[in-house]
Coordinates of C-alpha atoms and ligand atoms in Angstrom, one line a residue:
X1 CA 91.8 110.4 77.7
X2 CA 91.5 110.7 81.5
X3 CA 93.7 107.7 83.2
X4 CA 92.6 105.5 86.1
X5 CA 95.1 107.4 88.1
X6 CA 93.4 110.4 87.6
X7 CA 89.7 109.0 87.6
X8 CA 90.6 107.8 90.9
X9 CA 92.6 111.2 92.4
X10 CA 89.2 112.8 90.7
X11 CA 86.7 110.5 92.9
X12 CA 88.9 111.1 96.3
X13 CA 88.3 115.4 95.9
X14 CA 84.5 114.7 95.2
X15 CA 84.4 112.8 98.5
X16 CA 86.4 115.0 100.2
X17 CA 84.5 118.1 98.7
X18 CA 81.3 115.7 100.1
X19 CA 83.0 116.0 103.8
X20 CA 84.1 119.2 103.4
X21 CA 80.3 120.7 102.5
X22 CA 78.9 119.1 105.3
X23 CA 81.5 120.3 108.0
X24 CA 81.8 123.8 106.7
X25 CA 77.8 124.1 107.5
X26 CA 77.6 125.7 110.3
X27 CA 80.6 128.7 108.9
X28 CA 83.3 127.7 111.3
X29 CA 86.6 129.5 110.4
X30 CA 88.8 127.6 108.3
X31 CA 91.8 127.7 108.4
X32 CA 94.4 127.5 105.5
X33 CA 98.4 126.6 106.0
X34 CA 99.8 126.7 102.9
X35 CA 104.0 126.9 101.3
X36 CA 105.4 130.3 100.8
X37 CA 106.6 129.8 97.5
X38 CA 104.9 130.6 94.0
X39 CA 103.2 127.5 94.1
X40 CA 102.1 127.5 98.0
X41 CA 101.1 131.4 97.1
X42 CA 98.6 130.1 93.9
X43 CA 97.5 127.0 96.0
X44 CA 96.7 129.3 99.2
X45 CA 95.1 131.8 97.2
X46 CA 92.7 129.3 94.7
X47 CA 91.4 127.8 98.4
X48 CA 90.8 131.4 99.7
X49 CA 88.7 132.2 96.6
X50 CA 87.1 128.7 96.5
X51 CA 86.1 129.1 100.1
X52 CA 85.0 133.2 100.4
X53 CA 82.6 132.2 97.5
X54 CA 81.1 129.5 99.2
X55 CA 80.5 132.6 102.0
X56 CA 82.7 130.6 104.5
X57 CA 84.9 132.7 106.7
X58 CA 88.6 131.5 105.9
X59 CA 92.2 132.6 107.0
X60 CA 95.2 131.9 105.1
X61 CA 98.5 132.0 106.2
X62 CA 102.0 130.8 104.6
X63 CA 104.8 129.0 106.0
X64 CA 108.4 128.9 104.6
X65 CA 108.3 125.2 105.7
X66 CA 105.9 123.0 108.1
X67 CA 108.3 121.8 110.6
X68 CA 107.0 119.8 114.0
X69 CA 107.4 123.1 115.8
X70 CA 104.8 124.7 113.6
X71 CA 102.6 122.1 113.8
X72 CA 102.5 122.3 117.7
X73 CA 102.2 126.0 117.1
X74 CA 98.8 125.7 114.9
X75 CA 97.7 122.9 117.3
X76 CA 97.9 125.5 120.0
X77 CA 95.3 127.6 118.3
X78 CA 92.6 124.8 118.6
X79 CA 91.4 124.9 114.7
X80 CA 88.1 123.6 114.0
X81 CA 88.6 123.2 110.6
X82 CA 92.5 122.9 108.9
X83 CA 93.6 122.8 105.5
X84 CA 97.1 122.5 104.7
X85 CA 98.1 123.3 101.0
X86 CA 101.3 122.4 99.1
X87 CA 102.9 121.1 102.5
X88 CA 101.6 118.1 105.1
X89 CA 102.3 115.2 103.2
X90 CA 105.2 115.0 104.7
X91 CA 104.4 115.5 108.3
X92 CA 100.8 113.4 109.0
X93 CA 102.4 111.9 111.7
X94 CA 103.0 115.7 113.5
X95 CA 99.8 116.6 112.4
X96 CA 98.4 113.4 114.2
X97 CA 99.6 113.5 117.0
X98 CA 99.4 117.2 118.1
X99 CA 96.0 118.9 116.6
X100 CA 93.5 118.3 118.8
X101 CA 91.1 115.3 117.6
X102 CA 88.0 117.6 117.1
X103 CA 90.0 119.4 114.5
X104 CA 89.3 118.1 111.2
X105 CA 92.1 118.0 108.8
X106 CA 92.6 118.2 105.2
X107 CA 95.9 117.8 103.7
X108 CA 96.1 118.8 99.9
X109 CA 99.5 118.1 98.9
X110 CA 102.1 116.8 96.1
X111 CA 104.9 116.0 98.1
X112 CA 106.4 112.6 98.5
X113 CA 104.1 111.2 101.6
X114 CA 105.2 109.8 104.9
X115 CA 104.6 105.9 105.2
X116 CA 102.5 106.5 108.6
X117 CA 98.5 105.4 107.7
X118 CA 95.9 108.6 108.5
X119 CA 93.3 107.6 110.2
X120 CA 91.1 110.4 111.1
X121 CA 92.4 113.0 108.3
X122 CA 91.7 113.9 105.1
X123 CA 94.6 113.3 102.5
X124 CA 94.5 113.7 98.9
X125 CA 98.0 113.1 97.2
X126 CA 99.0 112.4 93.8
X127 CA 101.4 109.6 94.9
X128 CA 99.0 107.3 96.6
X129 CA 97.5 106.8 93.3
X130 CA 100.9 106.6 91.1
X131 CA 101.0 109.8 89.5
X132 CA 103.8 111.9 89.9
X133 CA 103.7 114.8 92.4
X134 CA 106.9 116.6 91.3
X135 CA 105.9 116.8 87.5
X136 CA 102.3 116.2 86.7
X137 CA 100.1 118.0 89.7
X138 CA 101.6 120.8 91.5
X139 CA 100.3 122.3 95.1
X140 CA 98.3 124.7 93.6
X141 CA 97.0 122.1 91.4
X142 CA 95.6 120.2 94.2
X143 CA 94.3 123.0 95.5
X144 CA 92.6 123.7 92.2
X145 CA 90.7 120.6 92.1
X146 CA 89.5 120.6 95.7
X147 CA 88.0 124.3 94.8
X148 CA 86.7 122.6 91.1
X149 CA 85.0 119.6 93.2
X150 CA 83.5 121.8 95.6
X151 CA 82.0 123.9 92.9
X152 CA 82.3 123.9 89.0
X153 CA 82.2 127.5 88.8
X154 CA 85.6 127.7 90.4
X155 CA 86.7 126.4 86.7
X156 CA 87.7 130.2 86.1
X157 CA 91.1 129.8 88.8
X158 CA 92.7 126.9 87.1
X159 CA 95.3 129.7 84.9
X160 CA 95.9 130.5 88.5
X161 CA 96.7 126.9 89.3
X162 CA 99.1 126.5 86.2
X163 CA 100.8 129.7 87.6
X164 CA 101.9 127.4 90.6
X165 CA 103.1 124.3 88.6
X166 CA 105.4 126.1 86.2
X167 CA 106.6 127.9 89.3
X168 CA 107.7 124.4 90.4
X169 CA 109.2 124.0 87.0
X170 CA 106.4 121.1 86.5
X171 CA 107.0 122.1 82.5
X172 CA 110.9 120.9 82.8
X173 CA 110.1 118.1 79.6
X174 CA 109.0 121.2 77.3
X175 CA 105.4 121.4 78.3
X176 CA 102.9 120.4 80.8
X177 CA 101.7 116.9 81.3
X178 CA 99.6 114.3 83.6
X179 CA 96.9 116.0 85.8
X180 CA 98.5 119.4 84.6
X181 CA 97.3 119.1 81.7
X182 CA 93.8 118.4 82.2
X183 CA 94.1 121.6 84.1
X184 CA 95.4 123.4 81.0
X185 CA 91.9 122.2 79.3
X186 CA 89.7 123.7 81.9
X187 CA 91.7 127.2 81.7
X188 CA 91.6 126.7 78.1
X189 CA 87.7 126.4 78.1
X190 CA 87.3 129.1 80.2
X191 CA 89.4 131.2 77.2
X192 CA 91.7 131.7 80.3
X193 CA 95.1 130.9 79.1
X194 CA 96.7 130.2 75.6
X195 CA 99.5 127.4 74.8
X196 CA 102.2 128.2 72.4
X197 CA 105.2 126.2 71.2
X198 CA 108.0 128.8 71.2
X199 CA 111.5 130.0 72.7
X200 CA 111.5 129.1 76.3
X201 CA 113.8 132.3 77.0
X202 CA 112.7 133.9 80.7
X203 CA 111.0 137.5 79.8
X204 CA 108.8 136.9 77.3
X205 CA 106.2 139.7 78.2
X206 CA 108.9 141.9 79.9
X207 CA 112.8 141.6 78.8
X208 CA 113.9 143.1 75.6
X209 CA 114.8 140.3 73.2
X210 CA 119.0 141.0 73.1
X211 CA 118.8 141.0 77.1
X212 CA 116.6 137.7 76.7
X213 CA 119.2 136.3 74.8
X214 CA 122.0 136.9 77.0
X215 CA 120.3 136.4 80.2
X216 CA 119.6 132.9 79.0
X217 CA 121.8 130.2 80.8
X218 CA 119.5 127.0 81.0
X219 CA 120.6 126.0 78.0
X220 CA 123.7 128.1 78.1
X221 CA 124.0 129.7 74.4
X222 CA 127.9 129.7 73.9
X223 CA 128.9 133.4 72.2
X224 CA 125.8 134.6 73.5
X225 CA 124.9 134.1 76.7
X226 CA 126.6 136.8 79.0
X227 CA 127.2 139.0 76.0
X228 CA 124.6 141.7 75.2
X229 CA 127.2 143.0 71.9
X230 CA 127.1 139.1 70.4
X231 CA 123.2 139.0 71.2
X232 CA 122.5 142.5 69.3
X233 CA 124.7 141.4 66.3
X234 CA 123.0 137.9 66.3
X235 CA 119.3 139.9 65.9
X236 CA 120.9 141.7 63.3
X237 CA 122.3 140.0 61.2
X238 CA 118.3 138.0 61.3
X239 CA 116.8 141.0 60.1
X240 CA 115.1 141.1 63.9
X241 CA 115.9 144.7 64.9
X242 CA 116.1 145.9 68.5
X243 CA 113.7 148.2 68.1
X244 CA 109.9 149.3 66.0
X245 CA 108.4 152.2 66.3
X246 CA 110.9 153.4 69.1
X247 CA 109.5 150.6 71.3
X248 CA 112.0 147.9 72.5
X249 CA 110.8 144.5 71.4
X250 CA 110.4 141.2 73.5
X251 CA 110.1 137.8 72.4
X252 CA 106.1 138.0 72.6
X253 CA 106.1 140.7 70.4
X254 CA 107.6 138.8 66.9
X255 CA 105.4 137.3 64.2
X256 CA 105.6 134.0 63.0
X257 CA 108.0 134.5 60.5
X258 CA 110.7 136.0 62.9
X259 CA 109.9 133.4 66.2
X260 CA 111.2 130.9 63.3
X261 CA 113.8 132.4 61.8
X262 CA 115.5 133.2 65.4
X263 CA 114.6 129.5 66.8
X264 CA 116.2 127.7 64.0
X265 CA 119.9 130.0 64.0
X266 CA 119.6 129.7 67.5
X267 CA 119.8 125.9 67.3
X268 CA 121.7 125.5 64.7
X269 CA 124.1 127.7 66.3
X270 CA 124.4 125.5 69.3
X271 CA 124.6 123.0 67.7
X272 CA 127.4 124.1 66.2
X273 CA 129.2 125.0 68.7
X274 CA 128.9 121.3 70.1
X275 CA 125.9 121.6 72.2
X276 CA 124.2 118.2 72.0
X277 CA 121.2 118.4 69.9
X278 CA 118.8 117.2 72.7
X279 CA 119.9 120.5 75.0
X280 CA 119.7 122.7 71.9
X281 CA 116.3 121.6 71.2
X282 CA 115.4 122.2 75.2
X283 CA 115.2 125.8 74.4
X284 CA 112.1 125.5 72.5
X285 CA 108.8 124.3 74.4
X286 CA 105.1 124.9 75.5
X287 CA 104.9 128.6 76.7
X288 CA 101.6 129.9 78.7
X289 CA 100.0 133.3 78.4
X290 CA 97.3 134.5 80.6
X291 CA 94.6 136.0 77.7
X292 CA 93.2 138.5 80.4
X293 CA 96.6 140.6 82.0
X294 CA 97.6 143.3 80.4
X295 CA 100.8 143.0 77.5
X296 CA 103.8 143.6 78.5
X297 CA 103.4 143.1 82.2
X298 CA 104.8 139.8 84.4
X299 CA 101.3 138.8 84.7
X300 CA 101.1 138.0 81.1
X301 CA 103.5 134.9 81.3
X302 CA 102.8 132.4 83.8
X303 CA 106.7 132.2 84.4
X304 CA 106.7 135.5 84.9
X305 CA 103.8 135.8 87.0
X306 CA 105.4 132.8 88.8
X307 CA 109.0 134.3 90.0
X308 CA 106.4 137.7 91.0
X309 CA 105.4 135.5 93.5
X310 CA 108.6 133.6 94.6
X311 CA 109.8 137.6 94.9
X312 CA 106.9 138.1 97.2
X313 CA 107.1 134.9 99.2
X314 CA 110.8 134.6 99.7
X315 CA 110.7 138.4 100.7
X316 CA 108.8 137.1 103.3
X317 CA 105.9 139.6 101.8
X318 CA 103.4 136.4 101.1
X319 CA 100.2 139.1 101.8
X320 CA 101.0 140.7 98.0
X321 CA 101.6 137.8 96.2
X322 CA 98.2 136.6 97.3
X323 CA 96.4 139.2 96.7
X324 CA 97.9 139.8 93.2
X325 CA 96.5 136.3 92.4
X326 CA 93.4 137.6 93.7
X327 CA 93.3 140.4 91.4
X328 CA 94.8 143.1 93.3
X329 CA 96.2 145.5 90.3
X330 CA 96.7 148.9 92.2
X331 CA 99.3 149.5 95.2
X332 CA 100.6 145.9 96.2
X333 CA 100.6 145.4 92.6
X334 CA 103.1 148.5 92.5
X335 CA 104.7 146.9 95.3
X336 CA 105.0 143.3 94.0
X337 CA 106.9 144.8 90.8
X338 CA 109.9 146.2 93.5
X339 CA 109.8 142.8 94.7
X340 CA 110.4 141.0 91.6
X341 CA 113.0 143.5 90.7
X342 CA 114.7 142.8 94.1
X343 CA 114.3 138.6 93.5
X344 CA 115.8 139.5 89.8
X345 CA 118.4 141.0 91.1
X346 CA 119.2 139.0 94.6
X347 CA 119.5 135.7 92.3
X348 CA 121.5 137.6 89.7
X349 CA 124.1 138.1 92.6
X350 CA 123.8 135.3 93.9
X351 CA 124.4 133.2 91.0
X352 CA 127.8 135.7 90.2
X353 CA 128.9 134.3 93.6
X354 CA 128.8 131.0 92.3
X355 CA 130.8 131.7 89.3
X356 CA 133.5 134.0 91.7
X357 CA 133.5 131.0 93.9
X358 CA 133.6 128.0 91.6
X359 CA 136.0 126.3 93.5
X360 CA 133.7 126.0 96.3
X361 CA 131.3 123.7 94.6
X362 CA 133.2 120.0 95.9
X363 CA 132.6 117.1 93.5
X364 CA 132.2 114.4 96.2
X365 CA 131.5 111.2 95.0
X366 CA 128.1 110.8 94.5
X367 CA 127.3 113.8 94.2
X368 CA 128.4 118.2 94.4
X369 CA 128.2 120.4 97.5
X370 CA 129.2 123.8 98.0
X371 CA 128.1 125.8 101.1
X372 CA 127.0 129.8 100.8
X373 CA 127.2 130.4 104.7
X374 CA 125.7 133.2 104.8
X375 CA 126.7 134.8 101.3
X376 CA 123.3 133.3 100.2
X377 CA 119.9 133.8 101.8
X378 CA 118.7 130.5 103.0
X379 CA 115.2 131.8 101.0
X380 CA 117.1 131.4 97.4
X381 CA 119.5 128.8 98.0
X382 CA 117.3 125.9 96.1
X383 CA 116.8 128.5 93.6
X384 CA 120.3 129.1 93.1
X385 CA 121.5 125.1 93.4
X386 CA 118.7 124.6 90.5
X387 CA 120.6 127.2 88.7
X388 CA 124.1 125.5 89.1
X389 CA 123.0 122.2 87.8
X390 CA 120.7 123.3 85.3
X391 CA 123.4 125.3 83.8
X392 CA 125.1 121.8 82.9
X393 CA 128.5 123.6 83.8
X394 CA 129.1 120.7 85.6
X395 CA 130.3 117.4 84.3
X396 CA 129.1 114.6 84.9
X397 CA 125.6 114.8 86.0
X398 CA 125.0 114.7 89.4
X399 CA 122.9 115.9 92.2
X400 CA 124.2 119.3 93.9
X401 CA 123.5 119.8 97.7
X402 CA 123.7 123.3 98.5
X403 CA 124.0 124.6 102.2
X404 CA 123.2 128.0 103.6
X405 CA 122.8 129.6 107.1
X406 CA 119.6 130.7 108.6
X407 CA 119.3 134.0 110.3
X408 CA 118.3 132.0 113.6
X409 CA 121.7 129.8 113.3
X410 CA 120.6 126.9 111.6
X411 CA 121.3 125.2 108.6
X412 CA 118.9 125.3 105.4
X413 CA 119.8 122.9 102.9
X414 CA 118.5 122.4 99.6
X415 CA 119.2 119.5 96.8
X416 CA 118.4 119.2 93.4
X417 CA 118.8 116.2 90.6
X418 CA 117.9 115.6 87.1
X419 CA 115.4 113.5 85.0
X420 CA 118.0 111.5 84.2
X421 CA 119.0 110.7 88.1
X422 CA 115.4 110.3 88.8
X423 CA 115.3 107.2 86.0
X424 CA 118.7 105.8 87.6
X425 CA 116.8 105.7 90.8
X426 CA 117.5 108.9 92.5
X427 CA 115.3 110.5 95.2
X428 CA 115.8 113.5 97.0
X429 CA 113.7 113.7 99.0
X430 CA 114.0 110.5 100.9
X431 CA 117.9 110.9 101.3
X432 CA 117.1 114.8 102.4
X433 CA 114.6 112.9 104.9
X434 CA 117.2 109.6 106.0
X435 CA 120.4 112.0 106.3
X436 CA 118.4 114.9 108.4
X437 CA 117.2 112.5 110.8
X438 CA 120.1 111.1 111.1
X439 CA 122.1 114.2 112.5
X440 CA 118.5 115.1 114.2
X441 CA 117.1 117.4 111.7
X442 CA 114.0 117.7 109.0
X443 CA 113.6 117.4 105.5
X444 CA 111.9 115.9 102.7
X445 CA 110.2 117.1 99.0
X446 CA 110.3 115.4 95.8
X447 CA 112.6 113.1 94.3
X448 CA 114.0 115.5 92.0
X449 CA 114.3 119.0 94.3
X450 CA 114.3 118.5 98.4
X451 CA 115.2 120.5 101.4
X452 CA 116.3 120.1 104.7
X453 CA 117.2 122.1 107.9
X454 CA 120.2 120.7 110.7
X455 CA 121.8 122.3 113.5
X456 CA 125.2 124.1 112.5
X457 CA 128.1 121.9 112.7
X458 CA 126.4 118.8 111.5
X459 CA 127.0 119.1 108.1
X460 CA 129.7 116.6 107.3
X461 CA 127.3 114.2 109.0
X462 CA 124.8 115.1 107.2
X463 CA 126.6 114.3 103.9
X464 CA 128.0 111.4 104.6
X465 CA 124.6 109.6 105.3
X466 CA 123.4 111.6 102.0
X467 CA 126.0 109.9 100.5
X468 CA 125.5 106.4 101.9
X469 CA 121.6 106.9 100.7
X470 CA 122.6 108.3 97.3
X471 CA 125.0 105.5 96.6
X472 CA 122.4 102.9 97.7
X473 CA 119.8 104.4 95.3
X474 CA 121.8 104.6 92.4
X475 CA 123.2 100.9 93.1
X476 CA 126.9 102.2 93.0
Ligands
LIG501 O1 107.5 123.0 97.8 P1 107.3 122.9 96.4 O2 106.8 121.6 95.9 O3 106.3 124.0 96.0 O4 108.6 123.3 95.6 C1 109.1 122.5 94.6 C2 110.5 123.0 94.3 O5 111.2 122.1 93.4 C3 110.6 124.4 93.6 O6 111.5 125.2 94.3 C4 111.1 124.1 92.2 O7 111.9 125.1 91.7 C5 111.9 122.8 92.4 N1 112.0 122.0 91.2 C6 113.1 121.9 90.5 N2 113.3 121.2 89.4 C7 112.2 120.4 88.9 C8 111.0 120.4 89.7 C9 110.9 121.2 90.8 O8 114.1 122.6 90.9 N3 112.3 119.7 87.8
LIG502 O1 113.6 124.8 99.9 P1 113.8 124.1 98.6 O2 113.3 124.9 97.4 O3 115.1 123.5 98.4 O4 112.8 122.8 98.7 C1 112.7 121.9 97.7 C2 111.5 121.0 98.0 O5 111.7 120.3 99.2 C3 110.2 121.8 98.2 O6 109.2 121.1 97.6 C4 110.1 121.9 99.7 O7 108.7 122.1 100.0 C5 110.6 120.6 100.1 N1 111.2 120.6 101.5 C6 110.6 119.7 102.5 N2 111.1 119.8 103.8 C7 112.1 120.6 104.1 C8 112.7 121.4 103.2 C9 112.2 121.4 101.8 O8 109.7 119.0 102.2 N3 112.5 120.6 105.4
LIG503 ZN1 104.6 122.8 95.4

């Protein structure tokens, strides 16, 4: 059953498909601003395909955030026509005031919107018709339904657009819901994509099981996480050997009979060792397999596929990950497998800083901090504050606010909370927004992950008006 919500969101892309059409007649360039991350990567690359087979020229670039200084940047190149993808929401007063007024604007977001009105733009967001932006439609999403209103043979890209929402972690209840789902139909018509309920371990397509096993942290498996001998043992003594027919086997690879035996000693096996039931059962979900890529390969698991392009984008290499979702499988594909080996590995560090430097994470209050200076790339900081809480190594819940240092001597922050913050009240992204401004920087996002930037020094103020805005959302 399709809700009002969506019936509604559904109406506003026809229109602005309508507006669209009619602007785009005469084959000005178009021009496409979208997020760097997996998401932004999917969003930017669905419009690009959307767009080339309507014959329009189009260029799309990515930005690692759209701050006020890049939006006087693009206005200085006198667009005619702008489309900004996964980012925008957030700045329609910017955009206002500094593209010239013949531009026309689209802005096809999911972030949390500012309050300003927009005359004279297009703007199609989830929240402005009470859906949820952070979990049920993702960047890529939008940008999925724009392409699917504009023409209903673009049907075929929406596995692409899931790519982007499980790169936001849009699946963090066990599967994906809301708009995202209605997505999952149309990839599912298309024979596109395949749902699954099984172990949520990363690697599906690409990890040997045992290194699955101990890689896995979110739920943290106690005697087996961290320890590939307990992990080989555990398959053993399950009848699941390591290896068939000299070939190493992944999670994808079991039958039926094996997925079940492993997922029920792996529960009960937390739950014996006094995980609480509802984490334990966590580590079984929806899982998403992309029918047309090749076994065995990160293109095969949308959450693979997913951190591919968060290696590409965060390596500041946003060129490959767009054209891998195009369909580029010879050299950048080549290339794009380095830079997921280099993510892998860059969080991998980064996250045995954290456990090296435990002492650095401060409970303050309302919430954790630690700051990375510059021990942690400003690009993987949110990744690696998601990490930290996820991990549920710290007790009791609260949001974490993790600080890093740019490589032009600012300060990147990023925050992240849980479902069960977001129920008390909690929104990130509006205390990222209120404390930033308040020590004269940016930010914003979602309620449950946001970002900021500040000059260097301004940190403590910074967290105390995060602090002040915390407390008053949580009424304590
Ligand atoms: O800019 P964008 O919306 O694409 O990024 C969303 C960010 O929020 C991602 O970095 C994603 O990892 C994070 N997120 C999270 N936990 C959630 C939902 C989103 O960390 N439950
Ligand atoms: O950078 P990070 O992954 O922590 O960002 C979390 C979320 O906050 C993303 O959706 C990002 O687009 C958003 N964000 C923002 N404004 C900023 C920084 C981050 O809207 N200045
Ligand atoms: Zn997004």
């Amino acid at each position: 059953m399709v809700s009002n919500a969506t019936r509604e969101i559904l109406k506003e892309f026809n229109e602005a498909a309508q507006v669209f059409r009619e602007l785009s007649l005469d084959k000005k360039t178009i021009k496409v601003i979208t997020h760097n991350d997996a998401d932004g990567i999917a969003a930017g690359a669905v419009i690009h395909k959307a767009l080339f087979r309507e014959g329009l020229p189009v260029h799309t670039r990515s930005l690692k955030q759209l701050e006020s200084n890049s939006v006087r940047d693009i206005a200085k190149e006198n667009p005619e026509i702008i489309i900004f993808s996964d980012l925008g929401s957030g700045k329609l007063e910017e955009i206002k005031k500094h593209l010239p007024e013949v531009t026309k604007v689209f802005v096809l977001d999911h972030h949390q919107p500012q309050k300003a009105g927009c005359n004279g733009l297009i703007h199609v967001n989830p929240h402005n018709h009470g859906i949820d932006g952070a979990r049920e439609v993702s960047g890529s999403g939008m940008a999925y339904l724009f392409a699917r209103a504009l023409n209903q043979n673009n049907k075929d890209l929406a596995g692409l657009a899931l790519v982007g929402a499980i790169g936001d972690i849009q699946d963090s209840s066990g599967k994906l819901i809301g708009i995202n789902r209605e997505i999952l139909k149309d990839a599912m018509d298309v024979g596109m994509i395949r749902a699954d309920q099984d172990l949520r371990l990363y690697g599906r397509q690409t990890r040997p099981l045992y290194k699955a096993l101990e890689y896995t942290t979110e739920p943290f498996i106690p005697g087996l996480s961290g320890s590939e001998n307990a992990c080989i043992n555990f398959l053993d003594n399950l009848g699941i050997p390591i290896k068939e027919n000299n070939e190493l086997i992944m999670l994808a690879d079991l039958d039926n009979d094996k997925r079940k035996r492993l997922t029920n000693a792996l529960i009960m096996s937390m739950i014996e060792n006094k995980v609480p039931s509802k984490f334990a059962e966590n580590i079984v979900g929806e899982v998403y397999t992309l029918l047309n890529e090749e076994r065995r390969t990160p293109l095969r698991d949308t959450k693979e596929f997913a951190t591919l392009l968060n290696g590409c984008g965060r390596n500041e290499q946003y060129s490959i990950g767009m054209a891998i979702v195009l369909g580029e499988r010879s050299k950048l594909y080549f290339q794009s497998l380095n830079l997921l080996k280099d993510h892998k590995s860059y969080i991998a560090k980064s996250y045995a800083w954290i456990k090296e430097n435990r002492e650095k994470i401060k409970d303050d209050e309302v919430l954790y901090y630690f700051h990375a200076k510059e021990d942690i790339n400003d690009n993987v900081i949110g990744t690696v504050a998601s990490m930290v809480l996820n991990s549920r190594v710290l007790n009791p819940i609260k949001p974490i606010i993790a600080f890093s240092l740019t490589t032009e001597g600012d300060v990147k922050i990023s925050s992240r909370g849980t479902k069960e913050l977001i129920d008390m009240g909690l929104n990130l992204g509006k205390a990222m927004q209120f404390a930033s401004e308040k020590v004269g920087g940016e930010g914003g996002g979602h309620n449950i992950a946001a970002g900021a930037k500040i000059g260097e020094g301004n940190e403590e103020g910074f967290l105390k008006y995060a602090k002040i805005e915390i407390r008053r959302q949580l009424s304590v």
